[in-house]
PDB file of C-alpha atoms in Angstrom:
ATOM      1  CA  MET J   1    -114.104  12.368 -90.937  1.00 38.00           C
ATOM      2  CA  ALA J   2    -113.744  11.085 -87.393  1.00 47.00           C
ATOM      3  CA  SER J   3    -110.678  12.058 -85.423  1.00 48.00           C
ATOM      4  CA  PHE J   4    -107.907   9.621 -84.537  1.00 50.00           C
ATOM      5  CA  SER J   5    -106.964  11.805 -81.589  1.00 50.00           C
ATOM      6  CA  ALA J   6    -107.684   9.160 -78.981  1.00 51.00           C
ATOM      7  CA  GLN J   7    -107.386   5.405 -78.777  1.00 53.00           C
ATOM      8  CA  ASN J   8    -110.988   5.100 -77.646  1.00 62.00           C
ATOM      9  CA  GLN J   9    -112.043   6.040 -81.182  1.00 69.00           C
ATOM     10  CA  PHE J  10    -111.000   2.497 -82.055  1.00 70.00           C
ATOM     11  CA  CYS J  11    -111.676   0.800 -78.741  1.00 67.00           C
ATOM     12  CA  SER J  12    -115.145   2.083 -77.965  1.00 62.00           C
ATOM     13  CA  GLN J  13    -117.977  -0.349 -78.513  1.00 57.00           C
ATOM     14  CA  ASP J  14    -118.856   0.907 -81.968  1.00 58.00           C
ATOM     15  CA  PRO J  15    -122.013   0.125 -83.923  1.00 63.00           C
ATOM     16  CA  SER J  16    -121.789  -3.006 -86.039  1.00 87.00           C
ATOM     17  CA  MET J  17    -120.429  -2.760 -89.576  1.00 96.00           C
ATOM     18  CA  GLU J  18    -122.211  -4.696 -92.326  1.00 97.00           C
ATOM     19  CA  TYR J  19    -121.162  -5.269 -95.908  1.00 97.00           C
ATOM     20  CA  ALA J  20    -121.432  -7.989 -98.543  1.00 97.00           C
ATOM     21  CA  GLY J  21    -123.320 -10.429 -96.332  1.00 97.00           C
ATOM     22  CA  VAL J  22    -120.960 -10.070 -93.370  1.00 98.00           C
ATOM     23  CA  ARG J  23    -121.321  -8.239 -90.071  1.00 98.00           C
ATOM     24  CA  LEU J  24    -118.539  -7.219 -87.711  1.00 98.00           C
ATOM     25  CA  GLU J  25    -119.869  -6.699 -84.219  1.00 96.00           C
ATOM     26  CA  GLN J  26    -118.301  -6.039 -80.843  1.00 94.00           C
ATOM     27  CA  LEU J  27    -116.786  -9.307 -79.613  1.00 96.00           C
ATOM     28  CA  SER J  28    -118.280 -10.468 -76.333  1.00 96.00           C
ATOM     29  CA  LEU J  29    -118.515 -13.573 -74.206  1.00 97.00           C
ATOM     30  CA  ASP J  30    -121.911 -14.146 -75.827  1.00 97.00           C
ATOM     31  CA  HIS J  31    -119.974 -15.325 -78.895  1.00 97.00           C
ATOM     32  CA  ALA J  32    -117.995 -17.871 -76.908  1.00 97.00           C
ATOM     33  CA  PRO J  33    -120.396 -20.856 -77.300  1.00 97.00           C
ATOM     34  CA  GLU J  34    -120.443 -20.647 -81.114  1.00 96.00           C
ATOM     35  CA  LEU J  35    -116.682 -20.129 -81.389  1.00 96.00           C
ATOM     36  CA  ILE J  36    -115.974 -22.896 -78.880  1.00 95.00           C
ATOM     37  CA  GLN J  37    -118.185 -25.255 -80.893  1.00 94.00           C
ATOM     38  CA  LEU J  38    -116.324 -24.399 -84.105  1.00 92.00           C
ATOM     39  CA  ALA J  39    -113.011 -25.160 -82.433  1.00 91.00           C
ATOM     40  CA  ALA J  40    -114.326 -28.330 -80.780  1.00 89.00           C
ATOM     41  CA  ASN J  41    -115.509 -29.620 -84.169  1.00 87.00           C
ATOM     42  CA  GLY J  42    -112.082 -29.016 -85.707  1.00 79.00           C
ATOM     43  CA  ARG J  43    -113.456 -26.307 -87.967  1.00 80.00           C
ATOM     44  CA  LEU J  44    -110.781 -23.717 -87.140  1.00 80.00           C
ATOM     45  CA  ASP J  45    -107.294 -23.562 -88.649  1.00 70.00           C
ATOM     46  CA  GLU J  46    -104.980 -25.588 -86.409  1.00 72.00           C
ATOM     47  CA  ALA J  47    -101.686 -25.204 -88.298  1.00 79.00           C
ATOM     48  CA  TRP J  48     -98.691 -25.345 -85.963  1.00 77.00           C
ATOM     49  CA  PHE J  49     -97.735 -21.752 -86.714  1.00 81.00           C
ATOM     50  CA  ALA J  50    -101.256 -20.380 -86.215  1.00 80.00           C
ATOM     51  CA  THR J  51    -102.331 -18.660 -83.012  1.00 80.00           C
ATOM     52  CA  THR J  52    -105.915 -19.865 -83.287  1.00 89.00           C
ATOM     53  CA  PRO J  53    -107.393 -20.489 -79.827  1.00 93.00           C
ATOM     54  CA  SER J  54    -108.517 -24.006 -78.984  1.00 92.00           C
ATOM     55  CA  ALA J  55    -111.950 -24.885 -77.672  1.00 93.00           C
ATOM     56  CA  GLU J  56    -110.464 -25.033 -74.173  1.00 95.00           C
ATOM     57  CA  SER J  57    -108.775 -21.629 -74.447  1.00 94.00           C
ATOM     58  CA  MET J  58    -111.447 -19.781 -76.452  1.00 96.00           C
ATOM     59  CA  GLN J  59    -113.218 -18.101 -73.536  1.00 97.00           C
ATOM     60  CA  ALA J  60    -109.892 -17.019 -72.035  1.00 97.00           C
ATOM     61  CA  ASP J  61    -108.852 -15.642 -75.428  1.00 97.00           C
ATOM     62  CA  ILE J  62    -112.033 -13.579 -75.673  1.00 98.00           C
ATOM     63  CA  GLU J  63    -111.495 -12.310 -72.126  1.00 98.00           C
ATOM     64  CA  ARG J  64    -107.905 -11.384 -73.040  1.00 97.00           C
ATOM     65  CA  ARG J  65    -109.083  -9.368 -76.049  1.00 96.00           C
ATOM     66  CA  LEU J  66    -111.709  -7.561 -73.992  1.00 95.00           C
ATOM     67  CA  ALA J  67    -109.116  -6.736 -71.329  1.00 96.00           C
ATOM     68  CA  LEU J  68    -106.835  -5.270 -74.021  1.00 94.00           C
ATOM     69  CA  GLN J  69    -109.791  -3.250 -75.275  1.00 92.00           C
ATOM     70  CA  GLU J  70    -110.151  -1.734 -71.818  1.00 91.00           C
ATOM     71  CA  THR J  71    -106.522  -0.553 -71.963  1.00 91.00           C
ATOM     72  CA  GLY J  72    -106.961   0.980 -75.418  1.00 89.00           C
ATOM     73  CA  ALA J  73    -104.678  -1.523 -77.135  1.00 92.00           C
ATOM     74  CA  MET J  74    -107.227  -3.556 -79.110  1.00 93.00           C
ATOM     75  CA  ALA J  75    -110.690  -3.357 -80.662  1.00 94.00           C
ATOM     76  CA  PRO J  76    -111.990  -6.932 -81.163  1.00 95.00           C
ATOM     77  CA  PHE J  77    -114.856  -8.019 -83.420  1.00 97.00           C
ATOM     78  CA  ALA J  78    -116.829 -11.186 -83.996  1.00 97.00           C
ATOM     79  CA  ILE J  79    -117.269 -12.051 -87.682  1.00 98.00           C
ATOM     80  CA  ILE J  80    -120.875 -12.989 -88.459  1.00 98.00           C
ATOM     81  CA  ASP J  81    -122.027 -14.738 -91.634  1.00 97.00           C
ATOM     82  CA  LEU J  82    -125.385 -13.054 -92.262  1.00 97.00           C
ATOM     83  CA  SER J  83    -126.621 -16.008 -94.326  1.00 96.00           C
ATOM     84  CA  THR J  84    -126.677 -18.109 -91.147  1.00 96.00           C
ATOM     85  CA  GLY J  85    -126.486 -15.514 -88.389  1.00 96.00           C
ATOM     86  CA  GLN J  86    -123.591 -17.501 -86.908  1.00 96.00           C
ATOM     87  CA  ALA J  87    -120.157 -16.358 -85.759  1.00 97.00           C
ATOM     88  CA  VAL J  88    -117.479 -17.800 -88.043  1.00 96.00           C
ATOM     89  CA  GLY J  89    -114.422 -16.178 -86.515  1.00 96.00           C
ATOM     90  CA  ALA J  90    -112.931 -13.103 -84.925  1.00 97.00           C
ATOM     91  CA  THR J  91    -110.621 -10.256 -85.873  1.00 96.00           C
ATOM     92  CA  SER J  92    -109.215  -7.128 -84.243  1.00 96.00           C
ATOM     93  CA  TYR J  93    -107.648  -3.750 -84.586  1.00 96.00           C
ATOM     94  CA  LEU J  94    -104.532  -4.057 -82.443  1.00 96.00           C
ATOM     95  CA  ASN J  95    -101.291  -2.272 -81.599  1.00 95.00           C
ATOM     96  CA  ILE J  96    -103.263   0.960 -81.794  1.00 94.00           C
ATOM     97  CA  ASP J  97    -100.913   3.947 -81.963  1.00 93.00           C
ATOM     98  CA  ALA J  98    -103.107   7.035 -81.780  1.00 87.00           C
ATOM     99  CA  ALA J  99    -100.243   9.526 -81.769  1.00 88.00           C
ATOM    100  CA  ASN J 100     -98.945   8.252 -85.108  1.00 93.00           C
ATOM    101  CA  HIS J 101    -102.302   7.332 -86.693  1.00 94.00           C
ATOM    102  CA  ARG J 102    -101.196   3.711 -87.063  1.00 96.00           C
ATOM    103  CA  VAL J 103    -103.033   0.473 -86.409  1.00 96.00           C
ATOM    104  CA  GLU J 104    -102.659  -3.213 -87.186  1.00 98.00           C
ATOM    105  CA  ILE J 105    -105.393  -5.566 -88.367  1.00 98.00           C
ATOM    106  CA  GLY J 106    -104.840  -9.063 -87.046  1.00 96.00           C
ATOM    107  CA  SER J 107    -105.469 -11.702 -84.386  1.00 94.00           C
ATOM    108  CA  THR J 108    -107.839 -13.116 -86.990  1.00 94.00           C
ATOM    109  CA  PHE J 109    -109.180 -16.639 -87.190  1.00 93.00           C
ATOM    110  CA  PHE J 110    -111.869 -18.138 -89.421  1.00 90.00           C
ATOM    111  CA  ALA J 111    -113.894 -21.297 -89.604  1.00 91.00           C
ATOM    112  CA  VAL J 112    -112.329 -23.471 -92.301  1.00 89.00           C
ATOM    113  CA  PRO J 113    -115.631 -23.808 -94.241  1.00 90.00           C
ATOM    114  CA  ALA J 114    -115.870 -20.000 -94.395  1.00 92.00           C
ATOM    115  CA  GLN J 115    -112.491 -19.660 -96.060  1.00 89.00           C
ATOM    116  CA  GLY J 116    -112.597 -18.917 -99.783  1.00 91.00           C
ATOM    117  CA  THR J 117    -116.204 -17.684 -99.580  1.00 95.00           C
ATOM    118  CA  GLY J 118    -115.528 -13.947 -99.636  1.00 96.00           C
ATOM    119  CA  ILE J 119    -116.157 -13.471 -95.915  1.00 97.00           C
ATOM    120  CA  ASN J 120    -112.532 -12.602 -95.195  1.00 94.00           C
ATOM    121  CA  PRO J 121    -112.288  -9.964 -97.970  1.00 96.00           C
ATOM    122  CA  ALA J 122    -115.571  -8.450 -96.759  1.00 97.00           C
ATOM    123  CA  ALA J 123    -114.255  -8.205 -93.200  1.00 97.00           C
ATOM    124  CA  LYS J 124    -110.978  -6.679 -94.373  1.00 97.00           C
ATOM    125  CA  PHE J 125    -112.904  -4.219 -96.559  1.00 98.00           C
ATOM    126  CA  MET J 126    -114.910  -2.938 -93.588  1.00 97.00           C
ATOM    127  CA  LEU J 127    -111.896  -2.633 -91.304  1.00 97.00           C
ATOM    128  CA  LEU J 128    -109.792  -0.864 -93.922  1.00 98.00           C
ATOM    129  CA  ARG J 129    -112.618   1.437 -94.984  1.00 97.00           C
ATOM    130  CA  ARG J 130    -113.171   2.564 -91.414  1.00 95.00           C
ATOM    131  CA  ALA J 131    -109.442   2.985 -90.768  1.00 95.00           C
ATOM    132  CA  PHE J 132    -108.828   5.156 -93.824  1.00 97.00           C
ATOM    133  CA  GLU J 133    -112.163   6.847 -94.453  1.00 95.00           C
ATOM    134  CA  GLU J 134    -113.398   7.453 -90.903  1.00 92.00           C
ATOM    135  CA  LEU J 135    -110.320   7.449 -88.656  1.00 91.00           C
ATOM    136  CA  ASP J 136    -107.742   9.060 -90.945  1.00 94.00           C
ATOM    137  CA  CYS J 137    -105.060   6.401 -90.488  1.00 96.00           C
ATOM    138  CA  TYR J 138    -101.627   7.031 -91.948  1.00 97.00           C
ATOM    139  CA  SER J 139    -100.772   3.325 -92.078  1.00 98.00           C
ATOM    140  CA  VAL J 140    -102.543  -0.006 -91.534  1.00 98.00           C
ATOM    141  CA  ALA J 141    -100.272  -2.973 -90.827  1.00 98.00           C
ATOM    142  CA  PHE J 142    -100.664  -6.734 -91.191  1.00 98.00           C
ATOM    143  CA  CYS J 143     -98.265  -9.193 -89.554  1.00 97.00           C
ATOM    144  CA  THR J 144     -97.920 -12.939 -89.966  1.00 95.00           C
ATOM    145  CA  HIS J 145     -95.620 -15.874 -89.276  1.00 95.00           C
ATOM    146  CA  TRP J 146     -92.849 -16.419 -91.828  1.00 95.00           C
ATOM    147  CA  HIS J 147     -94.005 -20.024 -92.293  1.00 94.00           C
ATOM    148  CA  ASN J 148     -97.624 -19.041 -92.843  1.00 92.00           C
ATOM    149  CA  THR J 149     -97.309 -18.836 -96.608  1.00 93.00           C
ATOM    150  CA  VAL J 150    -101.090 -18.901 -97.096  1.00 88.00           C
ATOM    151  CA  SER J 151    -101.513 -15.839 -94.881  1.00 90.00           C
ATOM    152  CA  ARG J 152     -98.616 -14.043 -96.556  1.00 94.00           C
ATOM    153  CA  ALA J 153    -100.178 -14.645 -99.976  1.00 93.00           C
ATOM    154  CA  ALA J 154    -103.591 -13.501 -98.744  1.00 91.00           C
ATOM    155  CA  ILE J 155    -102.164 -10.263 -97.344  1.00 95.00           C
ATOM    156  CA  ALA J 156    -100.313  -9.607-100.604  1.00 95.00           C
ATOM    157  CA  ARG J 157    -103.576 -10.175-102.525  1.00 92.00           C
ATOM    158  CA  LEU J 158    -105.096  -7.325-100.538  1.00 92.00           C
ATOM    159  CA  GLY J 159    -102.534  -5.038-102.124  1.00 93.00           C
ATOM    160  CA  ALA J 160    -100.441  -4.643 -98.961  1.00 97.00           C
ATOM    161  CA  LYS J 161     -96.709  -4.125 -99.468  1.00 97.00           C
ATOM    162  CA  GLN J 162     -94.122  -6.062 -97.490  1.00 98.00           C
ATOM    163  CA  ASP J 163     -92.160  -3.745 -95.189  1.00 98.00           C
ATOM    164  CA  GLY J 164     -89.729  -6.342 -93.870  1.00 98.00           C
ATOM    165  CA  VAL J 165     -89.133  -9.301 -91.568  1.00 98.00           C
ATOM    166  CA  LEU J 166     -88.631  -9.079 -87.803  1.00 97.00           C
ATOM    167  CA  ARG J 167     -86.207 -11.905 -87.040  1.00 97.00           C
ATOM    168  CA  ASN J 168     -86.665 -13.906 -83.802  1.00 97.00           C
ATOM    169  CA  HIS J 169     -89.562 -11.598 -83.074  1.00 96.00           C
ATOM    170  CA  LYS J 170     -91.650 -13.773 -80.756  1.00 93.00           C
ATOM    171  CA  TYR J 171     -91.210 -16.939 -78.708  1.00 93.00           C
ATOM    172  CA  ASP J 172     -93.973 -19.537 -78.990  1.00 86.00           C
ATOM    173  CA  PRO J 173     -94.125 -21.600 -75.788  1.00 86.00           C
ATOM    174  CA  LYS J 174     -96.548 -24.028 -77.449  1.00 80.00           C
ATOM    175  CA  THR J 175     -93.955 -25.190 -79.982  1.00 85.00           C
ATOM    176  CA  GLY J 176     -90.763 -23.952 -78.339  1.00 90.00           C
ATOM    177  CA  THR J 177     -89.868 -22.045 -81.502  1.00 92.00           C
ATOM    178  CA  LEU J 178     -88.952 -18.464 -82.306  1.00 94.00           C
ATOM    179  CA  ARG J 179     -91.134 -16.711 -84.844  1.00 94.00           C
ATOM    180  CA  ASP J 180     -89.917 -14.525 -87.658  1.00 96.00           C
ATOM    181  CA  THR J 181     -92.715 -12.014 -88.287  1.00 97.00           C
ATOM    182  CA  VAL J 182     -93.406 -10.692 -91.787  1.00 98.00           C
ATOM    183  CA  VAL J 183     -94.740  -7.117 -91.699  1.00 98.00           C
ATOM    184  CA  PHE J 184     -96.937  -5.631 -94.442  1.00 98.00           C
ATOM    185  CA  SER J 185     -98.736  -2.305 -94.662  1.00 98.00           C
ATOM    186  CA  ILE J 186    -101.234  -0.303 -96.693  1.00 98.00           C
ATOM    187  CA  LEU J 187    -100.934   3.503 -96.912  1.00 98.00           C
ATOM    188  CA  PRO J 188    -103.709   6.037 -97.544  1.00 98.00           C
ATOM    189  CA  HIS J 189    -102.787   6.700-101.175  1.00 98.00           C
ATOM    190  CA  GLU J 190    -102.940   2.949-101.842  1.00 98.00           C
ATOM    191  CA  TRP J 191    -106.418   2.512-100.360  1.00 98.00           C
ATOM    192  CA  PRO J 192    -108.426   3.442-103.499  1.00 98.00           C
ATOM    193  CA  ALA J 193    -106.749   0.683-105.538  1.00 97.00           C
ATOM    194  CA  VAL J 194    -107.017  -1.786-102.644  1.00 98.00           C
ATOM    195  CA  ARG J 195    -110.691  -0.909-102.275  1.00 98.00           C
ATOM    196  CA  THR J 196    -111.317  -1.495-105.992  1.00 97.00           C
ATOM    197  CA  GLN J 197    -109.499  -4.840-105.846  1.00 96.00           C
ATOM    198  CA  LEU J 198    -111.531  -5.983-102.837  1.00 97.00           C
ATOM    199  CA  GLU J 199    -114.789  -4.949-104.489  1.00 97.00           C
ATOM    200  CA  ALA J 200    -113.820  -6.951-107.588  1.00 96.00           C
ATOM    201  CA  ARG J 201    -113.096 -10.025-105.453  1.00 96.00           C
ATOM    202  CA  LEU J 202    -116.397  -9.698-103.632  1.00 97.00           C
ATOM    203  CA  ALA J 203    -118.227  -9.364-106.956  1.00 97.00           C
ATOM    204  CA  ARG J 204    -116.626 -12.626-108.132  1.00 96.00           C
ATOM    205  CA  HIS J 205    -117.968 -14.280-104.991  1.00 95.00           C
ATOM    206  CA  GLY J 206    -121.420 -12.865-105.791  1.00 95.00           C
ATOM    207  CA  ARG J 207    -121.437 -10.822-102.600  1.00 96.00           C
ATOM    208  CA  ILE J 208    -121.950  -7.410-104.195  1.00 92.00           C
TER     209      ILE J 208
END
């Protein structure tokens, strides 16, 4: 089992992970044209409470993630649909806390047509498997906006338990509103059941 003794275990440019027709690979500016095109075509979630980057801000968002990777705070991935070879979104390990073996999975966005296809569960499977089986995490967190009921339901379907709500947690200058953040987590002893549930979902999608 790999050590979680240093943040660079997460933030190094790791080999790609592949599973169930999906590849997670190191996010780079090479992915910008495909992700910009998805956003420009209105194929990314644009709900008011979402933090999905626009076509105009996509390159800056990728640069921001890569800068956070350099500081050890984030490990960003592009999500590739292997049936097309195209990027359909991005996701990250973030808020990496090496001393306490904790990490969050988030800053995720998907192309709308890719939703409900099993790509998201496959990506979560790979990230969780690595966190628990390779990096010996004690806790993996998921956070979402209180008003994002779809995201809250999706996180609960993973088998994550709700830890609580951080009231007035973040200010959104885009909408001028304060966000209440709902915090969920999965613990090591819960991973086997979560893994089984994800495998069952991927089988229903015909991915495994």
